[in-house]
């Protein structure tokens, strides 16, 4: 854990280096249109990945809050790198603020994550946005 706490977020660097946040909508497709396989995780595996119990408990209600009225959780895959997913979350504190969460899969597991929220660049554990996405994609 001490080693991880001192590491940089490689996915954050990748997104910055490649201007991923500025890429047009045409490069992103709804996840169900792409062949993206998310790993299925147990609650214990999810807890180890996100590093904590609190955000796992929040995940179900947070996911419900971010679903549309017709039950759709908007997840998009990057057409040029199908292992990269992007989700947009409305801030709970500032009505005009949106955060983007990114999750990268590699060989059937979660490889990296990054969120544009104030605590989303951590590599030891995940923010509530990424936790919600992982809970929806890999556990529910």
Coordinates of C-alpha atoms in Angstrom, one line a residue:
X1 CA 0.0 0.0 0.0
X2 CA 2.8 2.4 0.8
X3 CA 4.3 1.8 -2.6
X4 CA 1.0 2.5 -4.4
X5 CA 0.3 5.7 -2.4
X6 CA 3.4 7.2 -3.9
X7 CA 2.7 6.3 -7.5
X8 CA 1.3 8.5 -10.2
X9 CA -1.9 7.7 -12.0
X10 CA -0.9 6.3 -15.4
X11 CA -4.4 6.5 -16.8
X12 CA -4.5 10.2 -15.8
X13 CA -1.2 10.7 -17.7
X14 CA -2.5 8.8 -20.7
X15 CA -5.7 10.9 -20.9
X16 CA -3.7 14.1 -20.5
X17 CA -1.0 13.2 -23.1
X18 CA -3.6 12.1 -25.7
X19 CA -6.1 14.9 -25.0
X20 CA -8.8 12.3 -24.4
X21 CA -11.1 14.8 -22.7
X22 CA -11.2 16.9 -25.9
X23 CA -12.0 14.0 -28.2
X24 CA -15.3 14.4 -30.1
X25 CA -18.5 12.4 -29.4
X26 CA -18.0 10.5 -32.6
X27 CA -15.0 8.6 -31.0
X28 CA -17.2 7.4 -28.1
X29 CA -19.9 4.8 -28.6
X30 CA -22.4 3.4 -26.1
X31 CA -20.9 0.4 -24.4
X32 CA -23.6 -1.9 -25.7
X33 CA -22.5 -1.2 -29.3
X34 CA -19.0 -2.2 -28.5
X35 CA -17.6 -5.6 -27.6
X36 CA -16.3 -4.8 -24.1
X37 CA -16.1 -7.6 -21.5
X38 CA -16.1 -6.4 -17.9
X39 CA -14.9 -8.8 -15.3
X40 CA -17.4 -10.1 -12.8
X41 CA -16.2 -9.5 -9.2
X42 CA -17.3 -10.6 -5.8
X43 CA -18.0 -8.0 -3.1
X44 CA -14.7 -8.9 -1.4
X45 CA -12.7 -8.4 -4.7
X46 CA -14.5 -5.1 -5.3
X47 CA -13.7 -4.0 -1.7
X48 CA -10.0 -4.8 -2.2
X49 CA -9.9 -2.8 -5.4
X50 CA -11.6 0.2 -4.2
X51 CA -9.9 -0.1 -0.8
X52 CA -12.7 0.4 1.6
X53 CA -16.1 -0.5 2.8
X54 CA -17.7 2.9 2.9
X55 CA -17.8 3.5 -0.9
X56 CA -19.1 0.0 -1.5
X57 CA -22.1 0.8 0.7
X58 CA -22.6 4.0 -1.2
X59 CA -22.3 2.4 -4.6
X60 CA -25.9 1.1 -4.9
X61 CA -27.6 4.3 -4.0
X62 CA -25.1 6.4 -5.9
X63 CA -25.7 4.3 -9.0
X64 CA -29.5 4.7 -8.7
X65 CA -28.9 8.5 -8.4
X66 CA -27.0 8.6 -11.7
X67 CA -29.3 6.3 -13.7
X68 CA -31.7 8.0 -16.1
X69 CA -35.5 7.7 -15.4
X70 CA -35.7 4.7 -17.8
X71 CA -33.0 2.8 -15.9
X72 CA -30.1 3.5 -18.3
X73 CA -26.6 4.0 -16.9
X74 CA -24.8 5.9 -19.6
X75 CA -21.4 4.3 -20.3
X76 CA -19.3 4.9 -23.4
X77 CA -16.4 3.1 -24.9
X78 CA -13.6 4.7 -26.8
X79 CA -13.7 3.5 -30.4
X80 CA -9.9 3.5 -30.9
X81 CA -9.2 1.7 -27.6
X82 CA -12.0 -0.6 -26.6
X83 CA -10.6 -1.3 -23.2
X84 CA -11.3 2.3 -22.1
X85 CA -14.7 3.3 -20.8
X86 CA -15.9 6.8 -20.0
X87 CA -18.8 7.9 -17.7
X88 CA -20.1 11.3 -16.9
X89 CA -21.3 12.2 -13.5
X90 CA -23.1 15.3 -12.3
X91 CA -21.5 16.8 -9.2
X92 CA -23.6 16.4 -6.0
X93 CA -22.3 19.7 -4.8
X94 CA -22.2 22.1 -7.8
X95 CA -25.1 21.9 -10.2
X96 CA -23.1 23.1 -13.2
X97 CA -20.1 20.8 -12.7
X98 CA -19.7 17.4 -14.4
X99 CA -17.0 14.9 -13.8
X100 CA -15.7 12.3 -16.2
X101 CA -14.6 8.9 -14.9
X102 CA -12.4 6.6 -16.9
X103 CA -11.9 2.9 -16.4
X104 CA -9.4 0.7 -18.4
X105 CA -9.7 -3.0 -18.5
X106 CA -6.9 -5.4 -19.4
X107 CA -7.0 -9.2 -19.8
X108 CA -10.3 -9.6 -17.9
X109 CA -9.5 -7.3 -15.0
X110 CA -9.6 -3.7 -14.0
X111 CA -6.3 -2.2 -15.0
X112 CA -6.6 1.5 -14.1
X113 CA -9.1 4.3 -13.3
X114 CA -9.1 8.0 -13.2
X115 CA -11.8 10.6 -12.5
X116 CA -11.7 14.4 -13.0
X117 CA -13.3 15.0 -9.5
X118 CA -11.0 16.4 -6.8
X119 CA -10.0 13.0 -5.4
X120 CA -10.3 11.0 -8.6
X121 CA -6.5 10.6 -9.4
X122 CA -5.7 8.3 -6.5
X123 CA -4.2 4.9 -7.3
X124 CA -4.9 3.5 -3.9
X125 CA -8.7 3.1 -3.8
X126 CA -11.3 4.8 -5.9
X127 CA -13.5 7.9 -5.7
X128 CA -17.3 7.4 -5.3
X129 CA -17.8 7.9 -9.1
X130 CA -15.5 5.1 -10.1
X131 CA -16.8 2.9 -7.3
X132 CA -20.4 3.4 -8.6
X133 CA -19.3 2.5 -12.1
X134 CA -17.4 -0.6 -11.0
X135 CA -20.3 -1.7 -8.8
X136 CA -22.7 -1.3 -11.8
X137 CA -20.4 -3.0 -14.3
X138 CA -18.7 -5.7 -12.4
X139 CA -20.8 -6.6 -9.3
X140 CA -24.5 -5.8 -9.3

